[in-house]
Coordinates of C-alpha atoms (C1' of nucleotides) in Angstrom, one line a residue:
Chain A
X97 CA -24.8 12.1 -3.2
X98 CA -28.0 12.4 -5.2
X99 CA -26.3 15.0 -7.4
X100 CA -26.7 12.6 -10.4
X101 CA -30.3 13.0 -11.5
X102 CA -30.5 11.2 -14.8
X103 CA -29.5 13.4 -17.7
X104 CA -31.9 12.9 -20.5
X105 CA -34.4 10.1 -21.1
X106 CA -35.8 8.6 -17.9
X107 CA -35.8 11.5 -15.5
X108 CA -38.9 13.0 -17.0
X109 CA -41.0 9.8 -16.9
X110 CA -39.7 8.7 -13.5
X111 CA -40.7 11.7 -11.4
X112 CA -41.9 11.3 -7.9
X113 CA -41.5 7.6 -7.4
X114 CA -40.1 5.7 -4.5
X115 CA -37.7 3.5 -6.4
X116 CA -34.7 5.5 -7.4
X117 CA -32.1 3.3 -9.0
X118 CA -29.8 6.0 -10.3
X119 CA -29.5 7.6 -6.9
X120 CA -29.0 4.3 -5.2
X121 CA -26.2 3.4 -7.6
X122 CA -24.6 6.8 -7.1
X123 CA -24.9 6.4 -3.4
X124 CA -23.2 3.0 -3.5
X125 CA -20.5 4.3 -5.7
X126 CA -19.8 7.2 -3.3
X127 CA -19.6 5.0 -0.3
X128 CA -17.5 2.5 -2.1
X129 CA -15.1 5.2 -3.1
X130 CA -14.6 6.2 0.4
X131 CA -14.2 2.6 1.6
X132 CA -11.9 1.4 -1.1
X133 CA -9.7 4.4 -1.0
X134 CA -9.5 4.2 2.7
X135 CA -8.8 0.4 3.1
X136 CA -7.9 -0.9 -0.3
X137 CA -9.6 -3.6 -2.3
X138 CA -9.0 -6.4 0.1
X139 CA -9.3 -4.2 3.2
X140 CA -12.7 -2.8 2.3
X141 CA -15.7 -4.9 3.4
X142 CA -18.9 -5.2 1.4
X143 CA -20.9 -5.5 4.5
X144 CA -19.5 -2.2 5.8
X145 CA -20.2 -0.5 2.5
X146 CA -23.7 -1.8 2.6
X147 CA -24.2 -0.5 6.1
X148 CA -23.1 3.0 5.2
X149 CA -25.3 3.0 2.2
X150 CA -29.0 3.7 2.4
X151 CA -29.3 0.7 0.2
X152 CA -28.7 -2.9 1.3
X153 CA -26.0 -5.4 0.4
X154 CA -28.3 -7.0 -2.0
X155 CA -28.3 -3.9 -4.1
X156 CA -24.6 -3.8 -4.4
X157 CA -24.6 -7.2 -6.0
X158 CA -27.6 -6.2 -8.0
X159 CA -26.0 -3.3 -9.7
X160 CA -22.3 -4.2 -9.5
X161 CA -22.0 -7.9 -9.7
X162 CA -18.7 -8.4 -7.8
X163 CA -16.6 -6.8 -5.2
X164 CA -14.0 -6.5 -7.9
X165 CA -16.4 -5.0 -10.4
X166 CA -17.5 -2.5 -7.9
X167 CA -13.9 -1.5 -7.3
X168 CA -13.3 -1.1 -11.0
X169 CA -16.4 1.2 -11.3
X170 CA -15.0 3.2 -8.4
X171 CA -11.7 3.6 -10.1
X172 CA -13.3 4.6 -13.4
X173 CA -15.5 7.1 -11.7
X174 CA -12.5 8.6 -10.0
X175 CA -10.5 9.0 -13.2
X176 CA -13.5 10.5 -14.9
X177 CA -14.0 13.1 -12.3
X178 CA -10.3 14.1 -12.5
X179 CA -10.3 14.4 -16.2
X180 CA -13.4 16.5 -16.2
X181 CA -11.8 19.0 -13.9
X182 CA -8.6 19.0 -15.9
X183 CA -10.6 19.7 -19.1
X184 CA -11.7 23.0 -17.6
X185 CA -8.1 24.3 -17.7
X186 CA -7.8 26.5 -20.8
X187 CA -4.1 26.7 -21.4
X188 CA -4.1 27.6 -25.1
X189 CA -4.6 31.3 -24.8
X190 CA -1.9 31.7 -22.2
X191 CA 1.8 32.4 -22.8
X192 CA 3.8 29.2 -22.4
X193 CA 5.6 30.1 -19.2
X194 CA 2.3 31.2 -17.6
X195 CA 0.5 28.1 -19.0
X196 CA 3.1 25.7 -17.6
X197 CA 3.2 27.2 -14.2
X198 CA -0.5 27.2 -14.1
X199 CA -0.7 23.6 -15.0
X200 CA 1.8 22.7 -12.3
X201 CA -0.1 24.6 -9.6
X202 CA -3.4 23.2 -10.8
X203 CA -2.1 19.6 -10.6
X204 CA -0.4 20.1 -7.3
X205 CA -3.6 21.6 -5.7
X206 CA -5.9 19.2 -7.3
X207 CA -4.1 16.2 -6.0
X208 CA -3.8 17.7 -2.6
X209 CA -7.6 18.3 -2.5
X210 CA -8.4 14.8 -3.8
X211 CA -6.6 12.3 -1.6
X212 CA -9.3 9.7 -2.4
X213 CA -8.2 9.7 -6.0
X214 CA -4.5 9.5 -5.1
X215 CA -5.1 6.6 -2.7
X216 CA -7.1 4.7 -5.3
X217 CA -4.3 5.1 -7.7
X218 CA -1.8 3.9 -5.1
X219 CA -4.0 0.9 -4.4
X220 CA -4.3 0.2 -8.1
X221 CA -0.5 0.2 -8.3
X222 CA -0.3 -2.2 -5.5
X223 CA -2.4 -4.5 -7.7
X224 CA 0.0 -3.9 -10.6
X225 CA -2.6 -1.9 -12.5
X226 CA -4.5 -5.1 -13.2
X227 CA -7.9 -3.5 -13.0
X228 CA -7.0 -0.3 -14.8
X229 CA -5.8 -2.5 -17.7
X230 CA -9.3 -3.9 -18.0
X231 CA -10.9 -0.5 -18.5
X232 CA -11.1 0.8 -22.0
X233 CA -12.7 3.9 -20.5
X234 CA -9.7 5.0 -18.5
X235 CA -7.3 4.4 -21.4
X236 CA -9.3 6.7 -23.6
X237 CA -9.6 9.4 -21.0
X238 CA -5.9 10.2 -20.6
X239 CA -4.7 11.0 -24.1
X240 CA -5.8 14.6 -23.7
X241 CA -3.4 15.5 -20.9
X242 CA -0.3 14.8 -22.9
X243 CA -1.7 16.6 -25.9
X244 CA -2.3 19.8 -24.0
X245 CA 1.1 19.7 -22.4
X246 CA 2.8 19.0 -25.8
X247 CA 1.1 22.0 -27.2
X248 CA 2.3 24.3 -24.5
X249 CA 5.8 22.9 -24.6
X250 CA 6.1 23.2 -28.4
X251 CA 4.9 26.8 -28.3
X252 CA 7.4 27.5 -25.5
X253 CA 10.3 26.1 -27.5
X254 CA 9.3 28.2 -30.6
X255 CA 9.2 31.3 -28.5
X256 CA 12.5 30.5 -27.0
X257 CA 11.4 30.4 -23.4
X258 CA 11.8 26.6 -23.0
X259 CA 14.8 24.6 -23.9
X260 CA 14.7 22.1 -26.7
X261 CA 14.9 18.3 -26.5
X262 CA 12.5 17.5 -23.7
X263 CA 9.9 14.8 -23.9
X264 CA 6.4 16.2 -22.9
X265 CA 5.6 12.8 -21.5
X266 CA 8.6 13.0 -19.2
X267 CA 7.6 16.5 -18.3
X268 CA 4.2 15.2 -17.3
X269 CA 5.9 12.4 -15.4
X270 CA 7.8 15.0 -13.4
X271 CA 4.8 17.1 -12.6
X272 CA 2.8 14.1 -11.6
X273 CA 5.6 12.6 -9.5
X274 CA 6.0 15.7 -7.3
X275 CA 2.2 16.4 -7.0
X276 CA 1.5 12.7 -6.3
X277 CA 4.2 12.1 -3.8
X278 CA 3.1 15.1 -1.9
X279 CA -0.1 13.3 -1.0
X280 CA 0.8 9.6 -1.3
X281 CA 3.8 9.7 1.1
X282 CA 2.6 12.4 3.4
X283 CA 2.1 10.1 6.4
X284 CA 5.4 8.3 6.4
X285 CA 7.4 11.4 5.5
X286 CA 5.8 13.5 8.1
X287 CA 6.3 11.0 10.8
X288 CA 9.8 10.0 10.0
X289 CA 11.1 13.6 9.6
X290 CA 8.8 15.1 12.2
X291 CA 7.6 17.7 9.7
X292 CA 4.0 18.8 9.5
X293 CA 3.8 18.5 5.8
X294 CA 0.1 18.8 5.6
X295 CA 0.1 22.2 7.4
X296 CA -1.2 24.9 5.1
X297 CA 2.0 27.0 5.2
X298 CA 4.1 24.1 4.3
X299 CA 1.8 23.1 1.5
X300 CA 2.0 26.6 0.1
X301 CA 5.8 26.4 0.3
X302 CA 5.8 23.1 -1.4
X303 CA 3.5 24.3 -4.2
X304 CA 5.9 27.2 -4.8
X305 CA 9.0 25.0 -4.7
X306 CA 7.4 22.3 -7.0
X307 CA 6.5 25.0 -9.5
X308 CA 10.0 26.3 -9.2
X309 CA 11.5 22.9 -9.8
X310 CA 9.6 22.3 -13.0
X311 CA 10.2 25.8 -14.3
X312 CA 14.0 25.5 -13.7
X313 CA 14.0 22.2 -15.5
X314 CA 12.4 23.6 -18.7
X315 CA 14.1 27.0 -18.7
X316 CA 17.0 27.5 -21.1
X317 CA 20.4 27.2 -19.5
X318 CA 21.2 30.9 -19.7
X319 CA 17.9 32.2 -18.2
X320 CA 18.0 33.7 -14.8
X321 CA 15.1 33.0 -12.5
X322 CA 12.7 35.8 -11.7
X323 CA 11.1 35.5 -8.3
X324 CA 7.3 35.6 -8.3
Chain B
X244 CA 8.7 -9.0 21.1
X245 CA 10.9 -11.9 20.0
X246 CA 13.3 -10.0 17.7
X247 CA 16.1 -10.5 20.2
X248 CA 18.9 -12.9 19.4
X249 CA 22.6 -12.9 19.9
X250 CA 23.5 -13.5 16.3
X251 CA 27.1 -14.4 16.3
X252 CA 27.7 -16.0 19.7
X253 CA 24.9 -18.6 19.5
X254 CA 25.2 -19.5 15.9
X255 CA 28.7 -21.0 16.4
X256 CA 27.6 -23.2 19.4
X257 CA 24.3 -24.2 17.8
X258 CA 25.6 -25.6 14.6
X259 CA 24.2 -28.9 13.3
X260 CA 21.1 -29.0 15.5
X261 CA 17.6 -29.6 14.4
X262 CA 15.9 -26.7 16.1
X263 CA 17.0 -23.5 14.5
X264 CA 15.0 -20.6 15.8
X265 CA 17.0 -17.8 14.2
X266 CA 16.8 -19.2 10.7
X267 CA 13.1 -20.0 11.2
X268 CA 12.4 -16.4 12.2
X269 CA 14.5 -15.1 9.3
X270 CA 12.6 -17.4 6.9
X271 CA 9.2 -16.2 8.1
X272 CA 10.3 -12.6 7.9
X273 CA 11.5 -13.1 4.3
X274 CA 8.3 -14.8 3.2
X275 CA 6.2 -12.2 5.1
X276 CA 8.0 -9.4 3.3
X277 CA 7.2 -10.8 -0.1
X278 CA 3.6 -11.5 0.8
X279 CA 2.9 -8.2 2.5
X280 CA 4.6 -6.1 -0.1
X281 CA 2.7 -8.0 -2.8
X282 CA -0.8 -8.0 -1.3
X283 CA -0.8 -5.5 1.5
X284 CA -1.6 -6.0 5.2
X285 CA -5.2 -7.1 4.6
X286 CA -4.5 -8.9 1.4
X287 CA -1.8 -11.1 2.7
X288 CA -2.9 -14.4 4.3
X289 CA -1.2 -15.9 7.3
X290 CA -2.0 -19.4 6.0
X291 CA -0.3 -18.6 2.7
X292 CA 2.8 -17.2 4.5
X293 CA 2.8 -20.4 6.5
X294 CA 2.7 -22.6 3.5
X295 CA 5.6 -20.8 1.8
X296 CA 7.7 -21.0 4.9
X297 CA 9.5 -24.2 5.9
X298 CA 8.0 -23.6 9.3
X299 CA 4.3 -23.9 10.2
X300 CA 1.6 -21.4 11.0
X301 CA 2.1 -22.1 14.7
X302 CA 5.6 -20.7 14.5
X303 CA 4.4 -17.4 13.1
X304 CA 2.3 -16.8 16.1
X305 CA 5.0 -18.2 18.3
X306 CA 7.6 -15.6 17.3
X307 CA 5.4 -12.8 16.1
X308 CA 2.2 -12.8 18.1
X309 CA -0.1 -11.1 15.6
X310 CA -0.6 -10.6 11.9
X311 CA -0.1 -6.9 12.6
X312 CA 3.0 -7.4 14.7
X313 CA 4.5 -9.5 11.9
X314 CA 3.7 -6.7 9.5
X315 CA 5.4 -4.2 11.8
X316 CA 8.5 -6.4 12.0
X317 CA 8.5 -6.7 8.3
X318 CA 8.4 -2.9 7.9
X319 CA 11.1 -2.4 10.4
X320 CA 13.4 -5.0 8.8
X321 CA 12.8 -3.3 5.4
X322 CA 13.8 0.1 6.7
X323 CA 16.8 -1.3 8.5
X324 CA 18.0 -2.9 5.3
X325 CA 17.7 0.4 3.4
X326 CA 19.5 2.4 5.9
X327 CA 22.3 -0.1 6.1
X328 CA 22.9 0.3 2.4
X329 CA 22.7 4.0 2.6
X330 CA 25.3 4.1 5.3
X331 CA 27.8 2.7 2.9
X332 CA 27.7 5.9 0.9
X333 CA 30.7 8.0 1.8
X334 CA 29.8 11.5 0.6
X335 CA 32.0 13.5 2.9
X336 CA 35.2 13.2 0.9
X337 CA 33.5 14.1 -2.4
X338 CA 33.0 17.6 -3.9
X339 CA 29.5 18.8 -3.2
X340 CA 28.4 18.6 -6.9
X341 CA 29.7 15.1 -7.2
X342 CA 28.3 14.1 -3.8
X343 CA 24.8 15.3 -4.6
X344 CA 24.6 13.7 -8.0
X345 CA 25.9 10.5 -6.5
X346 CA 23.3 10.6 -3.8
X347 CA 20.5 11.1 -6.3
X348 CA 21.7 8.3 -8.6
X349 CA 22.1 6.0 -5.6
X350 CA 18.6 6.7 -4.3
X351 CA 17.1 6.3 -7.8
X352 CA 18.8 3.0 -8.4
X353 CA 18.3 1.7 -4.9
X354 CA 14.5 2.3 -5.1
X355 CA 14.3 0.8 -8.5
X356 CA 16.1 -2.3 -7.3
X357 CA 14.0 -2.7 -4.2
X358 CA 10.4 -2.6 -5.2
X359 CA 9.4 -4.6 -2.1
X360 CA 10.5 -1.8 0.1
X361 CA 8.7 0.8 -2.0
X362 CA 5.5 -1.2 -1.9
X363 CA 5.7 -1.6 1.8
X364 CA 6.0 2.1 2.3
X365 CA 3.1 2.6 -0.1
X366 CA 1.0 0.2 1.9
X367 CA 2.1 1.8 5.1
X368 CA 0.9 5.1 3.8
X369 CA -2.4 3.6 2.9
X370 CA -2.6 2.8 6.6
X371 CA -1.8 6.4 7.4
X372 CA 1.6 5.5 8.8
X373 CA -0.1 4.0 11.8
X374 CA 2.4 1.2 12.3
X375 CA 5.4 3.2 11.5
X376 CA 4.4 5.5 14.3
X377 CA 4.5 2.6 16.7
X378 CA 8.1 1.9 15.9
X379 CA 10.8 3.6 17.9
X380 CA 13.3 1.8 15.8
X381 CA 12.4 3.4 12.4
X382 CA 12.2 6.8 13.9
X383 CA 15.7 6.6 15.1
X384 CA 17.1 5.2 11.9
X385 CA 16.2 8.1 9.7
X386 CA 17.9 11.0 11.3
X387 CA 21.2 10.2 9.5
X388 CA 19.9 10.8 6.0
X389 CA 19.0 14.4 6.5
X390 CA 22.3 15.0 8.4
X391 CA 24.4 13.7 5.5
X392 CA 22.5 15.8 3.0
X393 CA 22.7 18.9 5.2
X394 CA 26.4 18.5 5.3
X395 CA 26.7 18.2 1.5
X396 CA 24.4 21.1 0.9
X397 CA 26.2 23.4 3.4
X398 CA 29.5 22.6 1.9
X399 CA 28.1 23.4 -1.6
X400 CA 26.8 26.7 -0.5
X401 CA 30.1 27.7 1.0
X402 CA 31.9 26.7 -2.2
X403 CA 29.4 28.7 -4.2
X404 CA 28.3 25.8 -6.4
X405 CA 24.8 25.6 -4.7
X406 CA 22.4 28.5 -4.3
X407 CA 21.5 29.6 -0.8
X408 CA 18.2 29.4 1.0
X409 CA 17.2 25.8 0.3
X410 CA 15.9 23.5 3.0
X411 CA 17.9 20.2 3.0
X412 CA 14.7 18.4 4.1
X413 CA 12.9 19.7 1.1
X414 CA 15.8 18.6 -1.0
X415 CA 15.5 15.1 0.3
X416 CA 11.8 15.3 -0.3
X417 CA 12.5 16.1 -3.9
X418 CA 15.0 13.3 -4.4
X419 CA 12.7 10.9 -2.7
X420 CA 9.6 11.9 -4.6
X421 CA 11.2 11.4 -8.0
X422 CA 12.9 8.1 -7.1
X423 CA 9.9 6.8 -5.3
X424 CA 7.3 7.7 -7.9
X425 CA 9.4 5.9 -10.5
X426 CA 8.7 2.7 -8.8
X427 CA 5.4 3.3 -7.1
X428 CA 3.4 4.4 -10.1
X429 CA 5.1 2.5 -12.8
X430 CA 2.1 0.3 -13.5
X431 CA -0.6 2.9 -13.9
X432 CA 1.7 5.3 -15.7
X433 CA 3.0 2.7 -18.1
X434 CA -0.5 1.4 -18.9
X435 CA -2.1 4.8 -19.3
X436 CA 0.5 6.3 -21.5
X437 CA 1.6 3.2 -23.2
X438 CA 5.2 3.7 -22.2
X439 CA 7.5 0.9 -21.2
X440 CA 8.8 2.8 -18.2
X441 CA 10.5 -0.3 -16.8
X442 CA 12.6 -0.9 -19.9
X443 CA 16.3 -0.5 -19.1
X444 CA 16.9 2.2 -21.6
X445 CA 14.0 4.3 -20.3
X446 CA 15.2 3.7 -16.7
X447 CA 18.6 4.9 -17.7
X448 CA 17.1 8.0 -19.3
X449 CA 15.0 8.7 -16.3
X450 CA 17.9 8.4 -14.0
X451 CA 19.8 11.0 -16.0
X452 CA 16.8 13.3 -16.1
X453 CA 16.1 13.0 -12.4
X454 CA 19.7 13.8 -11.6
X455 CA 19.4 16.7 -14.0
X456 CA 16.3 18.0 -12.3
X457 CA 17.8 18.0 -8.9
X458 CA 21.1 19.6 -10.0
X459 CA 19.2 22.3 -11.9
X460 CA 17.2 23.0 -8.8
X461 CA 20.2 23.5 -6.5
X462 CA 22.5 25.2 -9.0
X463 CA 22.9 29.0 -8.7
X464 CA 20.8 31.0 -11.2
X465 CA 23.8 32.1 -13.3
X466 CA 25.3 28.7 -13.8
X467 CA 25.1 27.0 -17.2
X468 CA 24.6 23.3 -17.3
X469 CA 27.4 21.0 -18.4
X470 CA 26.3 17.8 -20.1
X471 CA 27.7 14.6 -18.6
Chain C
dA167 C1' 20.5 -38.2 33.8
dC168 C1' 16.9 -35.4 34.3
dA169 C1' 14.3 -31.4 35.2
dA170 C1' 13.0 -27.2 32.8
dC171 C1' 12.2 -24.7 29.2
dA172 C1' 12.4 -23.6 24.2
dA173 C1' 10.8 -25.1 19.7
dT174 C1' 7.7 -27.3 16.8
dG175 C1' 3.5 -30.2 14.6
dT176 C1' -1.6 -31.1 14.3
dA177 C1' -6.0 -30.2 14.6
dC178 C1' -9.6 -27.3 15.6
dG179 C1' -12.8 -23.2 16.8
dA180 C1' -15.2 -18.9 16.2
dA181 C1' -15.9 -15.1 13.7
dA182 C1' -15.9 -12.6 9.6
dT183 C1' -16.9 -12.3 4.8
dG184 C1' -18.3 -12.8 -0.1
dG185 C1' -22.1 -14.1 -2.3
dT186 C1' -27.1 -16.0 -3.1
dA187 C1' -32.1 -17.9 -2.6
dC188 C1' -36.3 -16.4 -2.0
dG189 C1' -39.9 -13.4 -1.3
dT190 C1' -42.0 -8.7 -1.6
dT191 C1' -43.1 -4.1 -3.4
dC192 C1' -43.1 -0.6 -6.9
dA193 C1' -44.3 1.5 -11.5
dG194 C1' -45.6 1.5 -16.1
dT195 C1' -48.8 -1.1 -19.6
dC196 C1' -53.0 -3.3 -21.4
Chain D
dG90 C1' -57.5 -3.4 -12.1
dA91 C1' -54.6 -7.3 -13.3
dC92 C1' -50.0 -8.3 -15.3
dT93 C1' -45.0 -7.9 -15.8
dG94 C1' -40.5 -6.9 -15.0
dA95 C1' -37.5 -3.9 -12.5
dA96 C1' -36.1 -2.6 -7.8
dC97 C1' -35.5 -3.9 -3.3
dG98 C1' -35.4 -6.5 1.8
dT99 C1' -34.2 -10.6 4.8
dA100 C1' -32.2 -14.4 6.0
dC101 C1' -29.0 -17.6 5.0
dC102 C1' -24.9 -20.6 3.3
dA103 C1' -20.2 -21.9 2.3
dT104 C1' -15.6 -20.6 2.8
dT105 C1' -12.0 -18.3 4.3
dT106 C1' -9.1 -16.7 7.9
dC107 C1' -7.2 -15.4 12.2
dG108 C1' -5.9 -17.4 16.1
dT109 C1' -5.4 -21.2 19.9
dA110 C1' -5.4 -25.7 22.7
dC111 C1' -2.9 -29.6 23.2
dA112 C1' 0.6 -32.8 22.4
dT113 C1' 5.5 -33.7 21.2
dT114 C1' 10.3 -33.2 20.5
dG115 C1' 14.7 -31.0 21.1
dT116 C1' 18.3 -28.6 24.1
dT117 C1' 20.7 -27.0 28.1
dG118 C1' 22.2 -26.4 32.8
dT119 C1' 23.3 -28.9 37.0

DNA sequence: ACAACAATGTACGAAATGGTACGTTCAGTC
DNA sequence: GACTGAACGTACCATTTCGTACATTGTTGT
């Protein structure tokens, strides 16, 4: 909530005052994230966001001029948070096999633990990625992911533990698809096939199987699988 | 509540009349499908659906009492259409390997060709599957998919071309995930990674790779891949 | 033919909703 | 302590949007 006390300049001078713009903005953004991810851009109501904020509706339009602008900021903040977490993964000093399996498990768990982010991306896709396209910020954030994966894959090919000829971007696509679908379609899938997909034991199984799928895809054809 | 209609018997006797309830309903449903899949339940506007229909708004409430009820009928119709197409697949007389790869390619292409359906399912997941849960119809439609896949898988295990111990439901999950994600996240993925995912050549590649992924997952550990 | 009911058009109402006008308080500056 | 601009509260407006009341036309059974 108020976790964002201003980093450098103003925090020292603005101590102990009643007006607290940074915290108000952060609060609005947090509430907006919940509301937009829950109900979508058109489903979310500014009045409801205002009510759940300790600020007033007036403040929403004061800091974020539009409903759409607020949504865009929400989306940007969500991506930023994800990439920050991803950056903490240090894959370079791990063996390729280990690094890849770790990346897969990280992605799977991360998505599972952040349904808000997944839902925002779903919603953004419903809007044809129109808002994401407006954001220079998000574009720049995502280059690193592919770079890291390319590095791991190339090392793996050199060491002979990955097969050649795969596109790292498609590998990322595969990992994303499985981890994303696990969250995005949980409701319909569970209901249709009467399967408690969200149950911890099933989530653990799925995590193992997803890791297995990816590893089997990149392993050379003559390699037998070792069970973890 | 109005979805009843003896399609064949009445259409012959009612030819050339001015009132045409069945066609009006079908028209409304078609327009509603486009609108809901494009803008979501809360984003779609009844007035806009009415304008694009040859009928009037009054008729929408006459045949489908609510916005929500209309949405539910839309969802049901979409699922029905899918399952009808799926039923045309005759996998029983094919060898397991051939049958599975055919099922994967069918699912992938089908989803790619029916973005409206995919988007409706996305939207329904945004709503936590609340409406799908109300529909007895959809629940009953989907049993067959798993049955067919179970049959293929069991035959494959018996013949030794599939490995043992896999859950057909998870296999279906895998196929769905890859085929679904290909459509659902096309916009964000394309924009972020600057990759024309929708381009026919990339779609063909992805279809091959997805098929490859599934086959590699079910193949016994000691089987080498043959390139198609 | 005519009652009875199904199908349709028109106009309108009430609530919700995005957004703003206007006034007030706070905090740093001189 | 007065001044200024940023930060905030309240009340309100204009439109949109779902839904309905009422009137009218078509269709069918007897």
